[in-house]
Short mmCIF file of N, CA and C in Angstrom, two decimals:
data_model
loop_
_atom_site.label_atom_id
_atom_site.label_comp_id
_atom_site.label_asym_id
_atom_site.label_seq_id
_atom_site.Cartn_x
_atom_site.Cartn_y
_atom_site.Cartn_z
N UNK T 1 22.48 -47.22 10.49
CA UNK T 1 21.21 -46.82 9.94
C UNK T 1 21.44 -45.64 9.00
N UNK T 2 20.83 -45.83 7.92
CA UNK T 2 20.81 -44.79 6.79
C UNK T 2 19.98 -43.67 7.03
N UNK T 3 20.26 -42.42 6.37
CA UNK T 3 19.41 -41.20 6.92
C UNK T 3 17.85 -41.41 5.64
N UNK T 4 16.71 -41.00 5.91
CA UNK T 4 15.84 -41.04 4.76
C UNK T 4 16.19 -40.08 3.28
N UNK T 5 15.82 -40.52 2.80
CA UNK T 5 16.17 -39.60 1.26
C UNK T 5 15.46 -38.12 1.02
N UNK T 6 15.85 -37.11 1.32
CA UNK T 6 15.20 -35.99 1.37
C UNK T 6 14.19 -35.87 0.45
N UNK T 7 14.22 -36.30 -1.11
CA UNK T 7 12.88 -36.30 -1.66
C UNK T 7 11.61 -37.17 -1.25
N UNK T 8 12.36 -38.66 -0.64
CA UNK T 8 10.72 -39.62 -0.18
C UNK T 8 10.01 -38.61 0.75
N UNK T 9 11.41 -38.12 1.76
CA UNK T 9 10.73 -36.98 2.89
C UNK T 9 9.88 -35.92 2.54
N UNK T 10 9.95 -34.69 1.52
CA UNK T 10 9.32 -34.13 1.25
C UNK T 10 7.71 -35.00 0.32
N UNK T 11 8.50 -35.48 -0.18
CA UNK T 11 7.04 -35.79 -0.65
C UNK T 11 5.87 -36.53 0.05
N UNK T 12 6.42 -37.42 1.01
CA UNK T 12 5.81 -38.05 1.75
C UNK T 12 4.62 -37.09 3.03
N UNK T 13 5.94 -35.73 3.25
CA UNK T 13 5.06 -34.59 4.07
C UNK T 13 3.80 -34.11 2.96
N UNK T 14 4.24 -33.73 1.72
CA UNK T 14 3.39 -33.03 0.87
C UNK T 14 1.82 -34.05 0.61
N UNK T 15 2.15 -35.16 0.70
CA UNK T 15 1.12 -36.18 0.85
C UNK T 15 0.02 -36.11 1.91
N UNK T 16 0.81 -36.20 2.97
CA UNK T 16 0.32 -36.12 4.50
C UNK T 16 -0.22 -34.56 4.56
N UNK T 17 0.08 -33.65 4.37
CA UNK T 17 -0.68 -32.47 4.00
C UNK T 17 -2.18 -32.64 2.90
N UNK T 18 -1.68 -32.42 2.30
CA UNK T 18 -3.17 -32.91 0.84
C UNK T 18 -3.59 -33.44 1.57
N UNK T 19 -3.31 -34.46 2.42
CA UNK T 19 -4.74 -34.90 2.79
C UNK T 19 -5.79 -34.66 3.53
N UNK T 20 -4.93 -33.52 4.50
CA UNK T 20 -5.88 -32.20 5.30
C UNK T 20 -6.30 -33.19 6.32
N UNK T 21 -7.11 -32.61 7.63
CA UNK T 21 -7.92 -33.54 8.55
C UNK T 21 -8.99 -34.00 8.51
N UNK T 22 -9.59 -35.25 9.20
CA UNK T 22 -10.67 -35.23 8.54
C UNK T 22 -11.44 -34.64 9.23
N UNK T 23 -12.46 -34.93 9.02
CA UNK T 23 -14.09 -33.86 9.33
C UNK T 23 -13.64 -32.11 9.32
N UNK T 24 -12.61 -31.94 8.59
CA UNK T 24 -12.98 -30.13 8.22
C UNK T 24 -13.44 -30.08 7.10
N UNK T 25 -14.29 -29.14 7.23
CA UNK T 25 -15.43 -28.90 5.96
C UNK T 25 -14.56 -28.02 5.40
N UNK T 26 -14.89 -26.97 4.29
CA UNK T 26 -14.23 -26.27 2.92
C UNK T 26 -14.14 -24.80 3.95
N UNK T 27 -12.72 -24.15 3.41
CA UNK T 27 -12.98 -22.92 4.18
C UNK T 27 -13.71 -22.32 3.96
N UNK T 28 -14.03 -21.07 4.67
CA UNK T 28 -14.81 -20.41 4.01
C UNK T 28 -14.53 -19.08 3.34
N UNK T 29 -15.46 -18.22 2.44
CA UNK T 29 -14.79 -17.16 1.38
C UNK T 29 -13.95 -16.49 2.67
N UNK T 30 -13.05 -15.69 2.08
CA UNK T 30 -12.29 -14.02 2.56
C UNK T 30 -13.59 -13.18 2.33
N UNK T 31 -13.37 -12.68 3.41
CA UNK T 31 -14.42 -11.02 3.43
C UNK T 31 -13.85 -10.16 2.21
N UNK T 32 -14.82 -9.69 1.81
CA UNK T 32 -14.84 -8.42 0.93
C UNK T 32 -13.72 -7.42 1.06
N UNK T 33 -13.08 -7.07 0.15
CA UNK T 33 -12.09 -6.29 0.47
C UNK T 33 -13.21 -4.74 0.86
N UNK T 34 -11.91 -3.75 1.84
CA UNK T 34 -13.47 -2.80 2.43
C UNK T 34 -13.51 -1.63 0.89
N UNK T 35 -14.46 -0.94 1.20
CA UNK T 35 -14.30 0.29 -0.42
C UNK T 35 -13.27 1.36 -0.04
N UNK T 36 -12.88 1.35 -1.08
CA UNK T 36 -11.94 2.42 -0.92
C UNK T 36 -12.37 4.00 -1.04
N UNK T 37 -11.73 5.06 -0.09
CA UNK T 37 -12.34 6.22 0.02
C UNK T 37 -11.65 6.99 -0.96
N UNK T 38 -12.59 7.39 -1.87
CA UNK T 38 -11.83 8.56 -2.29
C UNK T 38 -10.80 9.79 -2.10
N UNK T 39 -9.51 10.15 -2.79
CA UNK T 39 -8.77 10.93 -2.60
C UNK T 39 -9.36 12.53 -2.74
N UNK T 40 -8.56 13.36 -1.64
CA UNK T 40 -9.21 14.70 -2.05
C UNK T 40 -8.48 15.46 -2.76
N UNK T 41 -8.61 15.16 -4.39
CA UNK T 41 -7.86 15.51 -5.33
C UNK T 41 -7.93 17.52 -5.75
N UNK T 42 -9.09 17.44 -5.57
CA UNK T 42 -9.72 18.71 -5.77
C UNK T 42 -9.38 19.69 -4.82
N UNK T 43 -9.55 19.42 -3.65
CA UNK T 43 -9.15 20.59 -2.61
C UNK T 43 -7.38 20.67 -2.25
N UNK T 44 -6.98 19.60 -3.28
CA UNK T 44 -5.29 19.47 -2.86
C UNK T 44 -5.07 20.81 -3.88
N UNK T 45 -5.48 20.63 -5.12
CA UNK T 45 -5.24 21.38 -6.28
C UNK T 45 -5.55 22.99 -6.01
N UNK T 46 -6.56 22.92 -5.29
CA UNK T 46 -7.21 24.65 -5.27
C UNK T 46 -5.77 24.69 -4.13
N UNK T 47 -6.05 24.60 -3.13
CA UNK T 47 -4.83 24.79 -2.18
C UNK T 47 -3.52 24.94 -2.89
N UNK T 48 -3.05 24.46 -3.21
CA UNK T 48 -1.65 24.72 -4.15
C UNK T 48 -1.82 25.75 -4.96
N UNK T 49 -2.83 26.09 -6.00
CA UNK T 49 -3.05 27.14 -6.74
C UNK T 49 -2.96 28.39 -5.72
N UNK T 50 -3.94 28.43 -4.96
CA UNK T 50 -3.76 29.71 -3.74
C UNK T 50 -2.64 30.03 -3.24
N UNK T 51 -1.84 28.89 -2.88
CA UNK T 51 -0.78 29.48 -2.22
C UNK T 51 0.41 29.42 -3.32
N UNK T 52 0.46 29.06 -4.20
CA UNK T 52 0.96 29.85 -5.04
C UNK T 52 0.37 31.18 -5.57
N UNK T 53 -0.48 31.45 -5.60
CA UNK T 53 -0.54 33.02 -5.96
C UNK T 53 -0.73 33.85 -5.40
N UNK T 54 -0.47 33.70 -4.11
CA UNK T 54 -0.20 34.76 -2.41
C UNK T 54 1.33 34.55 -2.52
N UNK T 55 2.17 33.16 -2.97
CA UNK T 55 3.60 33.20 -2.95
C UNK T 55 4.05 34.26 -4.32
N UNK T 56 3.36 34.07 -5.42
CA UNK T 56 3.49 34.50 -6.01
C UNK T 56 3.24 36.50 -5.77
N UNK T 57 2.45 36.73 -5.49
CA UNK T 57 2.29 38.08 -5.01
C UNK T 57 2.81 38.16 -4.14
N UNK T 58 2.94 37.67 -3.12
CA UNK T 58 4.44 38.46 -2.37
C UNK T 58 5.67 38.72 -3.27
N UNK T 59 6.42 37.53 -3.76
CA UNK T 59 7.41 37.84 -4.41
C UNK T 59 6.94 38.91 -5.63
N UNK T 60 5.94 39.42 -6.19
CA UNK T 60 6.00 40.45 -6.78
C UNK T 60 5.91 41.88 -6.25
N UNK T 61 5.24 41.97 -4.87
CA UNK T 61 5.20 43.10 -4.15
C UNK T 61 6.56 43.33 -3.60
N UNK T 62 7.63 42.09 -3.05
CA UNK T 62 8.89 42.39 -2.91
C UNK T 62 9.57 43.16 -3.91
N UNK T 63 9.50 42.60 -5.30
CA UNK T 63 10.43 43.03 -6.23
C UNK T 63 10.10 44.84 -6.55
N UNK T 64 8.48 44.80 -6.58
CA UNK T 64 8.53 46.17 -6.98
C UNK T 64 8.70 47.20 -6.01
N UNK T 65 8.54 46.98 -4.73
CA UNK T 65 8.95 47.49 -3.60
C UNK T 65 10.42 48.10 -3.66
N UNK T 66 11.24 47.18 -3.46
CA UNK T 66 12.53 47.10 -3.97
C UNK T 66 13.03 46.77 -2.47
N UNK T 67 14.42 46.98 -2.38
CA UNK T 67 14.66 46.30 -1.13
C UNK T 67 14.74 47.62 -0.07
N UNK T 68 13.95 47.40 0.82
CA UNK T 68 13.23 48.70 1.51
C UNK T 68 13.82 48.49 3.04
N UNK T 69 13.97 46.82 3.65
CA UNK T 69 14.52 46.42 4.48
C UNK T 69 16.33 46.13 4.36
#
């Protein structure tokens, strides 16, 4: 006995698929993707500014200090 021909095989599955079962009706939609929340762009920015200029004033109160420790 001969083995089947791998293309009749696939295609023959791809057939038998398409044809789906019967009595299922159409899927139905995907849900809504959900909303997306806004980033907190603004309070990232002030934060970084601040602590750069407390980093920043320290390292200037160090320098003019001088090295005291």
């Amino acid at each position: 006995m001969t083995s089947p021909d791998p293309e009749h095989l696939l295609s023959a599955a791809l057939r038998a698929q398409a044809g789906g079962s019967p009595g299922m009706g159409p899927t139905p939609p995907p849900p809504p993707p959900p909303a997306r929340k806004r980033l907190p762009v603004a309070g990232v920015l002030v934060f970084a500014l601040v602590l750069g200029l407390a980093a920043g004033a320290l390292a200037g109160v160090m320098t003019v200090v001088g090295p005291i420790w």
